[in-house]
Amino acid sequence: MSLGAEQLERLAALARLRIDPGEAPALKDALERILGLAEELAAADTTGIDPLANPLDAVQPLRADTVTESNRRDAFQAIAPAVEDGLYLVPRVVE
Amino acid sequence: MASETPVTASSLLEALDQGRCSAEELIRDCLDRIGAVDGALNSFITVDAEGALAAARAADADRAAGRAGPLAGLPLAHKDIFCTEGLRTSCASRMLDTFVPPYSATAVQRLATAGAVTVGKTNMDEFAMGSSNETSYYGPCRNPWDGDRVPGGSSGGSAAAVAAGLVPAATGTDTGGSIRQPAALCGITGIKPTYGRVSRLGMIAFASSLDQGGVMARSAEDCALLLGTMAGHDPADSTSAREPVPDYRSGLTMALDGLRIGLPRRWFDASLDSAVGDRLRAALGELEARGARLVDIDLPHNHLSIPAYYLIAPAEASTNLARYDGVRYGHRCKAPLDLEDLYTRSREEGFGAEVQRRILIGTYALSAGYYDAYYKKAQQTRRLIRQDYLDAFTGVDVIAGPTAPGTAFRLGEKIDDPVTMYQEDSYTLGVNLAGLPALSLPVEPLGGLPVGLQLIGQHFDEARLLALAHRYQQDTDWHLQAPPPPGGAA
């Protein structure tokens, strides 16, 4: 199992993480070792076996399409890093 | 309450019921002990002295007025992964260092409604990702039996706080062993219920198909008491089970004659510390002497739990942790250049090394071109692992084995090598993948360090595990042994 430098960068971009260039070699080594564990799975014959996503085989329950929650915008926005007039603030996207 | 023998939650409630002490006295006592020893132990991230005293006084008033709930005045600590309205909930991450939730987890709410008093929030591995409590942003918690050793993880703070007698019980969560392994390493009793038994609402998500809340306490009796309050269907959690919750406390005395206990052959081989194996065999012998039958079983795919889990859990984590974007809550980097920089730098600064590794592994396993070979293969293997357990349960009532491969290890011993750390979970991961209930209870210690016996049950059969552990604890007192007082005085 080996990860190319370009692959590591692509993963980081997908995950919205920035990798410190100084830490990249150690990180790459750790990720390779962890992914190396996955090779053990080759020992399992999974032909025709359905993937298991929920250990109880539960399915998503449905409920009546009615409003059950109250508006708590102020409480939720009170913990946001930056808000104004009920809106979340982010750096300008459109000039 | 400050005595040589640790006090159980059940005995404290009895003392409160009989008016031998007040809730306020109990809470002051807890706060005093935390103040005296937790500087060295670091089992708490946040202590809510003011809130706890106010809740204790309210519990005393409720008792006086004859309207007290069943847990009125009982001091409890919550793992800092459970949202507590108005009280900082950090998940031991810089990302949530200042996060004060606008609501409480269902499990927290149910315990509070029953009258339990929240003393504080306990230390843990960051986002519950770790087996030693060393990935916490707030520094490692130490094992009360030996301060140079880890308490286990991820619910290490809850385990250490209970073991050190700072609180009689605490909540924990278990995604791959995070209640059972620290319970074993700290010499207490901890139960991870069936997946879906305890609501996940307000429990900060790590791996949603594996996460389950539970109890860490001195005794099986205390676990029964608290689990009965926490468990049950929650319409606000779509994965919450609708199965009725039995009265675990009255179930403690159920007949266990002829109970068949399955021992997975490969769990007692060379990968297990041989002295730990001897301790476990001695405990199993005692259960046999009380009428249980020991039966050899095989779980042919269980050794694949580590690779299956360490793809599935990170895959789910990478999805769950995508919500931390520096916009709505949580850490935000200073002076972001643009939106991309805001996301990326906030996440890089907010997450520690192990969390970042797991996000990257999960991203890899879910990405185009790798999904089938990694994520799907792991989920198929998960079905085989679950089937092994279901097959075994056609011939046995309970499965028993080690909780951890050894006793508590030294701080720093495994933290630099994630793959070595992951081996710590060999005996616990399969249970989460299969969604089964399991508990760890202390047996005879080894060289002054606790050893845990793991009991695994069929889906929704927590009552039998609690009854079996209770039976053992009726005739032994390993669960009541306390670590040496801090400072080394014998």
Coordinates of C-alpha atoms in Angstrom, one line a residue:
Chain A
M1 CA 0.0 0.0 0.0
S2 CA 1.6 3.2 -1.0
L3 CA 0.2 6.7 -1.3
G4 CA 1.6 9.2 -3.8
A5 CA 2.3 12.7 -2.7
E6 CA -0.3 13.9 -5.2
Q7 CA -2.8 11.4 -3.8
L8 CA -2.3 12.7 -0.3
E9 CA -2.8 16.3 -1.5
R10 CA -6.0 15.3 -3.2
L11 CA -7.3 13.5 -0.1
A12 CA -6.5 16.5 2.0
A13 CA -8.4 18.7 -0.5
L14 CA -11.4 16.4 -0.5
A15 CA -11.4 16.5 3.4
R16 CA -10.8 20.2 3.5
L17 CA -7.7 19.8 5.6
R18 CA -4.3 21.4 5.0
I19 CA -1.3 19.2 5.5
D20 CA 1.8 20.8 6.9
P21 CA 4.6 19.9 4.5
G22 CA 6.9 19.1 7.4
E23 CA 4.4 16.6 8.7
A24 CA 3.5 15.0 5.4
P25 CA 6.1 12.2 5.4
A26 CA 5.1 10.9 8.8
L27 CA 1.4 11.3 8.0
K28 CA 1.8 9.4 4.7
D29 CA 3.6 6.6 6.5
A30 CA 0.8 6.3 9.2
L31 CA -1.9 6.4 6.6
E32 CA -0.1 3.7 4.5
R33 CA 0.2 1.5 7.6
I34 CA -3.5 1.9 8.5
L35 CA -4.6 1.2 4.9
G36 CA -2.2 -1.8 4.9
L37 CA -4.5 -3.3 7.6
A38 CA -7.2 -3.3 5.0
E39 CA -5.3 -5.8 3.0
E40 CA -6.2 -8.4 5.6
L41 CA -9.8 -8.2 4.4
A42 CA -8.8 -10.0 1.3
A43 CA -8.9 -13.2 3.4
A44 CA -12.7 -12.9 3.7
D45 CA -14.8 -14.5 1.0
T46 CA -17.5 -11.9 0.5
T47 CA -18.8 -13.1 -2.8
G48 CA -22.6 -12.5 -2.9
I49 CA -22.5 -11.0 0.6
D50 CA -24.6 -7.8 1.0
P51 CA -22.9 -4.9 2.8
L52 CA -24.1 -4.4 6.3
A53 CA -24.8 -0.7 7.1
N54 CA -27.0 -1.1 10.2
P55 CA -26.3 -3.9 12.7
L56 CA -30.0 -4.3 13.4
D57 CA -31.0 -4.1 9.7
A58 CA -33.2 -1.1 10.7
V59 CA -34.7 1.1 8.0
Q60 CA -35.4 4.8 8.2
P61 CA -38.6 5.3 10.0
L62 CA -41.1 7.8 8.6
R63 CA -43.3 10.3 10.5
A64 CA -46.2 12.5 9.7
D65 CA -45.2 15.5 7.6
T66 CA -46.0 18.1 10.3
V67 CA -43.9 20.8 11.9
T68 CA -42.7 19.6 15.4
E69 CA -39.9 22.1 16.1
S70 CA -40.0 25.6 17.2
N71 CA -37.8 28.4 15.7
R72 CA -34.7 28.6 17.8
R73 CA -32.6 30.7 15.4
D74 CA -31.3 33.1 18.1
A75 CA -30.1 30.3 20.4
F76 CA -28.4 28.5 17.5
Q77 CA -26.8 31.7 16.2
A78 CA -25.6 32.8 19.6
I79 CA -22.9 30.1 19.4
A80 CA -21.8 31.0 15.8
P81 CA -18.4 32.6 15.2
A82 CA -19.9 35.5 13.2
V83 CA -23.5 36.5 12.5
E84 CA -25.3 39.6 11.5
D85 CA -29.1 40.2 11.1
G86 CA -29.8 36.5 11.5
L87 CA -27.3 35.5 8.8
Y88 CA -24.0 33.6 9.2
L89 CA -21.0 35.6 8.0
V90 CA -18.3 34.1 5.8
P91 CA -15.5 35.7 3.7
R92 CA -16.8 37.4 0.6
V93 CA -17.4 34.8 -2.2
V94 CA -18.7 37.1 -4.9
E95 CA -16.9 40.3 -5.6
Chain B
M1 CA -18.6 9.3 51.8
A2 CA -14.9 9.6 51.9
S3 CA -13.9 6.1 53.1
E4 CA -11.6 3.2 52.1
T5 CA -14.3 1.2 50.4
P6 CA -15.8 3.0 47.4
V7 CA -19.4 4.0 47.7
T8 CA -21.9 2.7 45.1
A9 CA -24.7 4.8 43.6
S10 CA -27.2 2.4 45.0
S11 CA -25.9 2.8 48.6
L12 CA -25.8 6.6 48.2
L13 CA -29.4 6.7 47.1
E14 CA -30.3 4.5 50.1
A15 CA -28.5 7.0 52.4
L16 CA -30.5 9.9 50.7
D17 CA -33.8 8.0 51.0
Q18 CA -33.1 7.3 54.7
G19 CA -32.2 10.9 55.3
R20 CA -28.7 10.0 56.4
C21 CA -27.2 12.7 54.2
S22 CA -28.4 15.5 51.9
A23 CA -27.8 15.8 48.2
E24 CA -26.0 19.1 48.9
E25 CA -23.6 17.3 51.3
L26 CA -22.9 14.6 48.7
I27 CA -22.2 17.2 46.0
R28 CA -19.9 19.2 48.3
D29 CA -18.1 16.1 49.1
C30 CA -17.6 15.2 45.4
L31 CA -16.4 18.7 44.6
D32 CA -13.9 18.6 47.5
R33 CA -12.5 15.4 46.3
I34 CA -12.3 16.6 42.7
G35 CA -10.5 19.7 44.0
A36 CA -8.1 17.6 46.0
V37 CA -7.0 15.0 43.4
D38 CA -8.1 16.0 39.9
G39 CA -5.3 18.4 39.3
A40 CA -3.1 15.3 39.0
L41 CA -5.7 12.9 37.6
N42 CA -7.2 15.3 34.9
S43 CA -10.4 13.2 34.7
F44 CA -12.6 16.3 34.3
I45 CA -12.6 18.9 31.5
T46 CA -15.3 21.0 33.1
V47 CA -16.6 21.0 36.7
D48 CA -19.9 22.7 37.2
A49 CA -19.8 23.5 40.9
E50 CA -22.4 26.2 40.9
G51 CA -24.9 24.3 38.7
A52 CA -24.4 21.0 40.7
L53 CA -25.0 22.7 44.0
A54 CA -28.1 24.4 42.7
A55 CA -29.4 21.1 41.3
A56 CA -28.5 19.3 44.6
R57 CA -30.5 21.9 46.6
A58 CA -33.4 21.4 44.3
A59 CA -33.2 17.7 44.8
D60 CA -33.2 18.1 48.5
A61 CA -36.3 20.3 48.2
D62 CA -38.0 17.7 46.0
R63 CA -37.2 15.0 48.6
A64 CA -38.6 17.2 51.4
A65 CA -41.8 17.8 49.3
G66 CA -42.2 14.1 48.5
R67 CA -41.8 14.6 44.8
A68 CA -38.3 13.3 44.3
G69 CA -37.3 11.3 41.2
P70 CA -35.7 7.9 41.6
L71 CA -32.2 9.3 41.3
A72 CA -32.8 12.6 43.2
G73 CA -29.5 14.0 44.4
L74 CA -27.2 11.3 42.9
P75 CA -23.9 12.9 41.7
L76 CA -23.1 11.9 38.1
A77 CA -20.5 13.0 35.6
H78 CA -21.1 13.0 31.8
K79 CA -18.5 12.2 29.2
D80 CA -17.8 15.5 27.4
I81 CA -19.4 14.1 24.2
F82 CA -22.9 14.4 25.6
C83 CA -24.4 17.8 24.9
T84 CA -25.4 19.6 28.1
E85 CA -27.5 22.7 27.6
G86 CA -25.7 25.8 28.9
L87 CA -22.6 23.8 29.9
R88 CA -19.6 23.7 27.6
T89 CA -19.3 20.4 25.7
S90 CA -15.9 20.1 24.0
C91 CA -15.6 16.5 22.9
A92 CA -12.0 17.1 24.1
S93 CA -11.3 19.0 20.9
R94 CA -10.0 22.5 20.2
M95 CA -12.8 22.5 17.6
L96 CA -15.4 22.7 20.3
D97 CA -13.4 24.4 23.0
T98 CA -16.0 27.1 23.4
F99 CA -19.1 25.2 22.3
V100 CA -22.0 25.6 24.7
P101 CA -24.9 23.5 23.4
P102 CA -28.4 25.0 23.1
Y103 CA -29.9 21.6 24.1
S104 CA -29.2 18.5 26.1
A105 CA -28.7 14.9 24.9
T106 CA -31.7 12.7 25.5
A107 CA -29.7 10.5 27.8
V108 CA -28.6 13.5 29.9
Q109 CA -32.1 14.8 30.0
R110 CA -33.6 11.5 31.2
L111 CA -31.0 11.2 34.0
A112 CA -31.7 14.8 35.0
T113 CA -35.4 14.3 35.0
A114 CA -34.9 11.3 37.4
G115 CA -33.1 13.8 39.7
A116 CA -29.4 13.0 39.0
V117 CA -27.0 15.9 39.5
T118 CA -24.4 16.7 36.9
V119 CA -21.1 17.4 38.6
G120 CA -19.1 18.0 35.4
K121 CA -17.9 16.7 32.1
T122 CA -15.2 14.1 31.8
N123 CA -12.0 13.9 29.8
M124 CA -11.9 11.6 26.7
D125 CA -10.0 11.0 23.5
E126 CA -10.7 13.8 21.0
F127 CA -14.1 13.0 19.3
A128 CA -13.8 9.6 21.1
M129 CA -11.0 8.6 18.7
G130 CA -8.5 6.7 20.8
S131 CA -7.9 4.0 23.3
S132 CA -5.8 5.8 25.9
N133 CA -7.3 9.3 26.5
E134 CA -4.0 10.7 25.2
T135 CA -5.6 12.4 22.1
S136 CA -7.5 14.9 24.3
Y137 CA -6.9 18.6 23.6
Y138 CA -7.0 19.0 27.4
G139 CA -4.1 16.7 28.0
P140 CA -4.2 13.0 29.0
C141 CA -6.1 11.7 32.0
R142 CA -4.1 9.4 34.3
N143 CA -5.0 6.0 35.6
P144 CA -5.8 6.2 39.4
W145 CA -4.1 2.8 40.0
D146 CA -0.8 4.1 38.6
G147 CA -0.4 7.7 37.5
D148 CA 2.2 6.8 34.9
R149 CA -0.3 4.7 33.1
V150 CA -3.3 5.5 30.8
P151 CA -6.9 5.0 32.0
G152 CA -7.8 3.6 28.6
G153 CA -10.1 5.3 26.2
S154 CA -11.9 6.9 24.8
S155 CA -14.1 7.3 28.0
G156 CA -11.0 7.5 30.1
G157 CA -12.0 10.4 32.2
S158 CA -15.3 8.8 33.2
A159 CA -13.5 5.5 34.1
A160 CA -10.8 7.3 36.1
A161 CA -13.3 9.6 38.0
V162 CA -15.4 6.6 39.0
A163 CA -12.3 4.4 39.9
A164 CA -10.9 7.3 42.0
G165 CA -14.2 7.7 43.8
L166 CA -14.8 11.3 42.6
V167 CA -18.3 10.3 41.4
P168 CA -20.2 7.1 42.0
A169 CA -21.0 6.7 38.3
A170 CA -20.6 8.4 34.9
T171 CA -21.9 8.1 31.4
G172 CA -19.7 6.9 28.5
T173 CA -19.9 6.1 24.9
D174 CA -18.6 3.1 23.0
T175 CA -18.0 3.0 19.3
G176 CA -15.3 0.3 19.3
G177 CA -14.7 -0.4 23.0
S178 CA -14.6 3.0 24.5
I179 CA -16.7 2.1 27.6
R180 CA -15.5 -1.4 28.2
Q181 CA -11.7 -1.0 27.7
P182 CA -11.3 2.0 30.1
A183 CA -13.7 0.2 32.6
A184 CA -11.3 -2.8 32.4
L185 CA -8.1 -0.7 32.8
C186 CA -9.5 1.3 35.7
G187 CA -11.2 -1.7 37.6
I188 CA -14.8 -0.6 37.3
T189 CA -18.0 -2.0 35.6
G190 CA -19.1 -0.6 32.3
I191 CA -21.9 -1.6 30.0
K192 CA -22.3 -0.8 26.3
P193 CA -25.9 -1.6 25.4
T194 CA -27.3 -2.9 22.2
Y195 CA -27.0 -0.5 19.3
G196 CA -30.0 1.8 19.4
R197 CA -30.9 1.1 23.1
V198 CA -29.8 4.5 24.3
S199 CA -30.7 7.5 22.2
R200 CA -27.9 9.1 20.2
L201 CA -29.6 12.5 20.1
G202 CA -27.1 15.0 21.5
M203 CA -24.3 12.5 21.7
I204 CA -21.7 14.1 19.3
A205 CA -21.5 11.8 16.4
F206 CA -18.3 9.8 15.6
A207 CA -19.5 6.7 13.7
S208 CA -23.3 6.7 13.6
S209 CA -23.8 3.0 12.9
L210 CA -21.5 2.0 15.8
D211 CA -21.9 4.7 18.5
Q212 CA -23.8 3.8 21.6
G213 CA -24.1 5.5 25.0
G214 CA -23.8 3.5 28.3
V215 CA -22.9 3.5 31.9
M216 CA -19.7 3.3 33.9
A217 CA -20.0 2.5 37.6
R218 CA -18.7 0.4 40.4
S219 CA -21.2 -2.4 40.2
A220 CA -23.5 -4.2 37.8
E221 CA -26.3 -3.2 40.1
D222 CA -25.5 0.5 39.6
C223 CA -25.2 0.0 35.8
A224 CA -28.7 -1.6 35.9
L225 CA -30.1 1.3 37.8
L226 CA -28.7 4.0 35.5
L227 CA -29.2 2.1 32.2
G228 CA -32.8 1.6 33.0
T229 CA -33.2 5.4 33.2
M230 CA -31.2 6.2 30.1
A231 CA -32.5 3.5 27.8
G232 CA -35.7 3.5 25.7
H233 CA -37.1 4.7 22.4
D234 CA -36.5 8.3 21.4
P235 CA -38.6 9.5 18.5
A236 CA -35.9 12.2 17.9
D237 CA -33.2 9.6 17.0
S238 CA -34.2 7.7 13.9
T239 CA -31.9 4.8 14.8
S240 CA -33.3 4.5 18.3
A241 CA -34.7 1.0 19.0
R242 CA -38.4 0.5 19.8
E243 CA -37.7 -2.6 21.9
P244 CA -39.3 -2.3 25.3
V245 CA -36.8 -1.8 28.2
P246 CA -37.1 -4.4 31.0
D247 CA -36.6 -3.5 34.7
Y248 CA -32.9 -4.2 34.8
R249 CA -32.7 -3.9 38.6
S250 CA -35.4 -6.6 39.3
G251 CA -33.7 -8.7 36.5
L252 CA -30.5 -8.9 38.5
T253 CA -31.8 -11.9 40.4
M254 CA -32.9 -13.9 37.4
A255 CA -32.1 -17.6 37.5
L256 CA -28.8 -18.4 35.7
D257 CA -28.5 -22.2 36.4
G258 CA -27.3 -24.0 33.4
L259 CA -26.4 -20.7 31.6
R260 CA -24.1 -21.6 28.6
I261 CA -21.1 -19.3 28.4
G262 CA -19.3 -19.4 25.0
L263 CA -15.5 -18.9 25.0
P264 CA -14.1 -18.0 21.6
R265 CA -11.0 -20.2 21.3
R266 CA -8.8 -17.7 19.6
W267 CA -9.3 -15.1 22.3
F268 CA -7.2 -17.0 24.8
D269 CA -4.2 -17.6 22.5
A270 CA -0.8 -16.0 22.3
S271 CA -2.2 -12.5 21.5
L272 CA -3.5 -12.3 25.1
D273 CA -1.2 -11.6 28.0
S274 CA -0.9 -15.0 29.6
A275 CA -1.2 -13.8 33.2
V276 CA -4.4 -11.9 32.2
G277 CA -5.6 -15.1 30.6
D278 CA -5.1 -16.9 33.9
R279 CA -7.1 -14.3 35.8
L280 CA -9.9 -14.6 33.4
R281 CA -9.9 -18.4 33.5
A282 CA -10.1 -18.2 37.3
A283 CA -13.1 -15.9 37.1
L284 CA -14.8 -18.1 34.5
G285 CA -14.1 -21.1 36.8
E286 CA -16.0 -19.3 39.6
L287 CA -19.0 -18.8 37.3
E288 CA -18.8 -22.5 36.4
A289 CA -18.8 -23.4 40.0
R290 CA -22.0 -21.4 40.3
G291 CA -23.8 -23.5 37.7
A292 CA -22.7 -22.0 34.4
R293 CA -21.5 -24.2 31.6
L294 CA -18.4 -23.2 29.6
V295 CA -18.6 -24.0 25.9
D296 CA -15.8 -23.6 23.3
I297 CA -17.0 -21.5 20.3
D298 CA -15.4 -20.1 17.2
L299 CA -15.9 -16.7 15.7
P300 CA -14.0 -17.3 12.4
H301 CA -14.2 -13.8 11.0
N302 CA -13.8 -11.8 14.2
H303 CA -10.0 -11.3 13.7
L304 CA -11.0 -9.1 10.7
S305 CA -12.8 -6.7 13.0
I306 CA -9.7 -4.4 13.2
P307 CA -9.4 -3.8 9.4
A308 CA -13.2 -3.7 9.0
Y309 CA -13.7 -1.3 11.8
Y310 CA -10.8 1.0 10.9
L311 CA -12.3 1.6 7.5
I312 CA -16.0 1.8 8.5
A313 CA -15.6 4.0 11.6
P314 CA -13.3 6.5 9.8
A315 CA -15.6 6.5 6.8
E316 CA -18.5 7.5 9.0
A317 CA -16.4 9.9 10.9
S318 CA -15.2 11.7 7.8
T319 CA -18.8 12.2 6.9
N320 CA -19.9 13.3 10.4
L321 CA -17.0 15.6 10.9
A322 CA -17.7 17.4 7.6
R323 CA -20.1 19.6 9.6
Y324 CA -17.2 21.4 11.4
D325 CA -16.6 24.2 8.9
G326 CA -16.0 27.2 11.1
V327 CA -19.3 28.8 10.1
R328 CA -22.1 27.8 12.3
Y329 CA -20.4 26.8 15.5
G330 CA -17.0 25.6 16.7
H331 CA -13.5 26.9 16.0
R332 CA -12.9 29.5 13.3
C333 CA -9.4 30.5 12.1
K334 CA -8.4 34.1 12.4
A335 CA -8.5 36.3 9.3
P336 CA -9.5 33.8 6.6
L337 CA -8.4 34.9 3.2
D338 CA -11.4 33.3 1.5
L339 CA -14.1 30.6 2.1
E340 CA -11.8 27.7 1.2
D341 CA -9.1 29.1 3.6
L342 CA -11.8 29.4 6.3
Y343 CA -12.8 25.8 6.0
T344 CA -9.4 24.3 5.6
R345 CA -7.5 26.3 8.2
S346 CA -10.4 26.1 10.8
R347 CA -10.3 22.3 10.4
E348 CA -6.6 22.0 10.4
E349 CA -6.3 24.1 13.6
G350 CA -9.4 22.6 15.3
F351 CA -8.7 18.9 14.8
G352 CA -5.8 17.0 16.4
A353 CA -3.6 14.4 14.6
E354 CA -5.6 11.2 15.2
V355 CA -8.8 12.9 14.2
Q356 CA -7.2 14.2 11.0
R357 CA -5.8 10.7 10.2
R358 CA -9.2 9.2 10.6
I359 CA -10.9 11.8 8.4
L360 CA -8.3 11.2 5.7
I361 CA -8.6 7.4 5.9
G362 CA -12.4 7.7 5.7
T363 CA -12.2 10.1 2.8
Y364 CA -9.9 7.6 1.0
A365 CA -12.2 4.6 1.7
L366 CA -15.2 6.5 0.4
S367 CA -13.6 8.1 -2.6
A368 CA -14.3 7.2 -6.2
G369 CA -12.2 4.2 -7.3
Y370 CA -11.6 2.9 -3.8
Y371 CA -15.1 2.6 -2.4
D372 CA -15.7 -1.0 -3.5
A373 CA -12.3 -2.3 -2.5
Y374 CA -12.3 -0.6 0.9
Y375 CA -15.7 0.6 2.3
K376 CA -17.9 -1.9 0.6
K377 CA -15.5 -4.8 1.3
A378 CA -15.4 -3.7 5.0
Q379 CA -19.2 -3.6 5.2
Q380 CA -19.5 -7.1 3.6
T381 CA -17.0 -8.4 6.1
R382 CA -19.1 -6.7 8.8
R383 CA -22.0 -8.9 7.9
L384 CA -19.8 -12.0 8.2
I385 CA -18.6 -10.9 11.6
R386 CA -22.1 -10.3 12.8
Q387 CA -23.2 -13.7 11.4
D388 CA -20.5 -15.5 13.4
Y389 CA -22.0 -14.0 16.6
L390 CA -25.5 -14.9 15.6
D391 CA -24.5 -18.4 14.8
A392 CA -22.6 -18.8 18.1
F393 CA -25.7 -17.6 20.0
T394 CA -27.7 -20.5 18.7
G395 CA -25.6 -22.7 21.1
V396 CA -24.7 -20.3 24.0
D397 CA -26.5 -17.6 26.0
V398 CA -23.5 -15.4 26.7
I399 CA -20.0 -15.0 25.2
A400 CA -17.1 -14.3 27.6
G401 CA -13.5 -13.2 26.9
P402 CA -10.9 -10.6 27.6
T403 CA -11.9 -6.9 27.4
A404 CA -8.3 -5.8 26.6
P405 CA -5.2 -7.7 25.6
G406 CA -3.3 -6.6 28.8
T407 CA -3.5 -4.3 31.8
A408 CA -3.1 -0.5 31.6
F409 CA -0.1 0.5 29.5
R410 CA 2.2 3.5 30.1
L411 CA 1.5 7.0 28.9
G412 CA 3.3 7.5 25.6
E413 CA 3.9 3.7 25.1
K414 CA 1.5 3.4 22.0
I415 CA 0.5 6.9 21.1
D416 CA 3.1 7.3 18.3
D417 CA 2.0 4.2 16.5
P418 CA -1.8 4.2 15.6
V419 CA -1.7 0.6 14.3
T420 CA -0.3 -0.7 17.7
M421 CA -2.9 1.4 19.5
Y422 CA -5.7 -0.2 17.4
Q423 CA -4.7 -3.7 18.6
E424 CA -5.9 -2.6 22.0
D425 CA -9.5 -3.0 20.6
S426 CA -9.1 -6.6 19.2
Y427 CA -11.7 -8.0 21.6
T428 CA -14.2 -5.2 21.6
L429 CA -14.7 -4.1 18.0
G430 CA -16.6 -7.1 16.8
V431 CA -19.3 -6.3 19.3
N432 CA -19.9 -2.9 17.9
L433 CA -19.8 -4.1 14.3
A434 CA -22.5 -6.7 15.3
G435 CA -24.5 -4.1 17.4
L436 CA -24.5 -6.4 20.5
P437 CA -24.6 -5.4 24.1
A438 CA -21.4 -6.2 26.2
L439 CA -20.1 -5.3 29.6
S440 CA -16.7 -5.4 31.3
L441 CA -16.4 -6.2 35.0
P442 CA -13.3 -6.3 37.2
V443 CA -11.8 -9.7 38.2
E444 CA -8.7 -10.2 40.4
P445 CA -6.1 -7.6 39.6
L446 CA -2.6 -8.4 38.3
G447 CA 0.5 -6.7 39.7
G448 CA -1.7 -3.9 41.3
L449 CA -3.5 -3.2 38.0
P450 CA -7.1 -4.1 37.2
V451 CA -8.2 -6.8 34.7
G452 CA -11.5 -6.8 33.0
L453 CA -13.7 -9.8 31.9
Q454 CA -15.9 -9.0 29.0
L455 CA -19.4 -10.5 28.8
I456 CA -21.3 -10.3 25.4
G457 CA -25.0 -10.8 25.0
Q458 CA -27.5 -11.3 22.3
H459 CA -29.2 -8.2 20.9
F460 CA -31.3 -6.5 23.7
D461 CA -30.3 -9.1 26.3
E462 CA -28.5 -6.6 28.6
A463 CA -30.5 -7.9 31.5
R464 CA -28.7 -11.3 31.4
L465 CA -25.3 -9.7 31.3
L466 CA -26.1 -7.5 34.2
A467 CA -27.5 -10.5 36.2
L468 CA -24.4 -12.6 35.5
A469 CA -22.1 -9.8 36.5
H470 CA -24.2 -9.1 39.6
R471 CA -24.0 -12.8 40.6
Y472 CA -20.2 -12.7 40.4
Q473 CA -20.1 -9.4 42.3
Q474 CA -22.3 -10.9 45.1
D475 CA -19.5 -13.4 45.9
T476 CA -16.4 -11.3 45.1
D477 CA -15.4 -7.8 45.9
W478 CA -12.9 -6.9 43.2
H479 CA -15.4 -4.3 42.0
L480 CA -15.2 -2.6 45.4
Q481 CA -11.4 -2.3 45.5
A482 CA -10.2 1.2 45.4
P483 CA -6.9 2.4 44.0
P484 CA -4.2 3.6 46.4
P485 CA -4.8 7.2 47.6
P486 CA -3.0 9.8 45.6
G487 CA 0.4 10.7 46.9
G488 CA 1.5 7.1 47.3
A489 CA 0.4 6.6 50.9
A490 CA -0.6 2.9 51.4

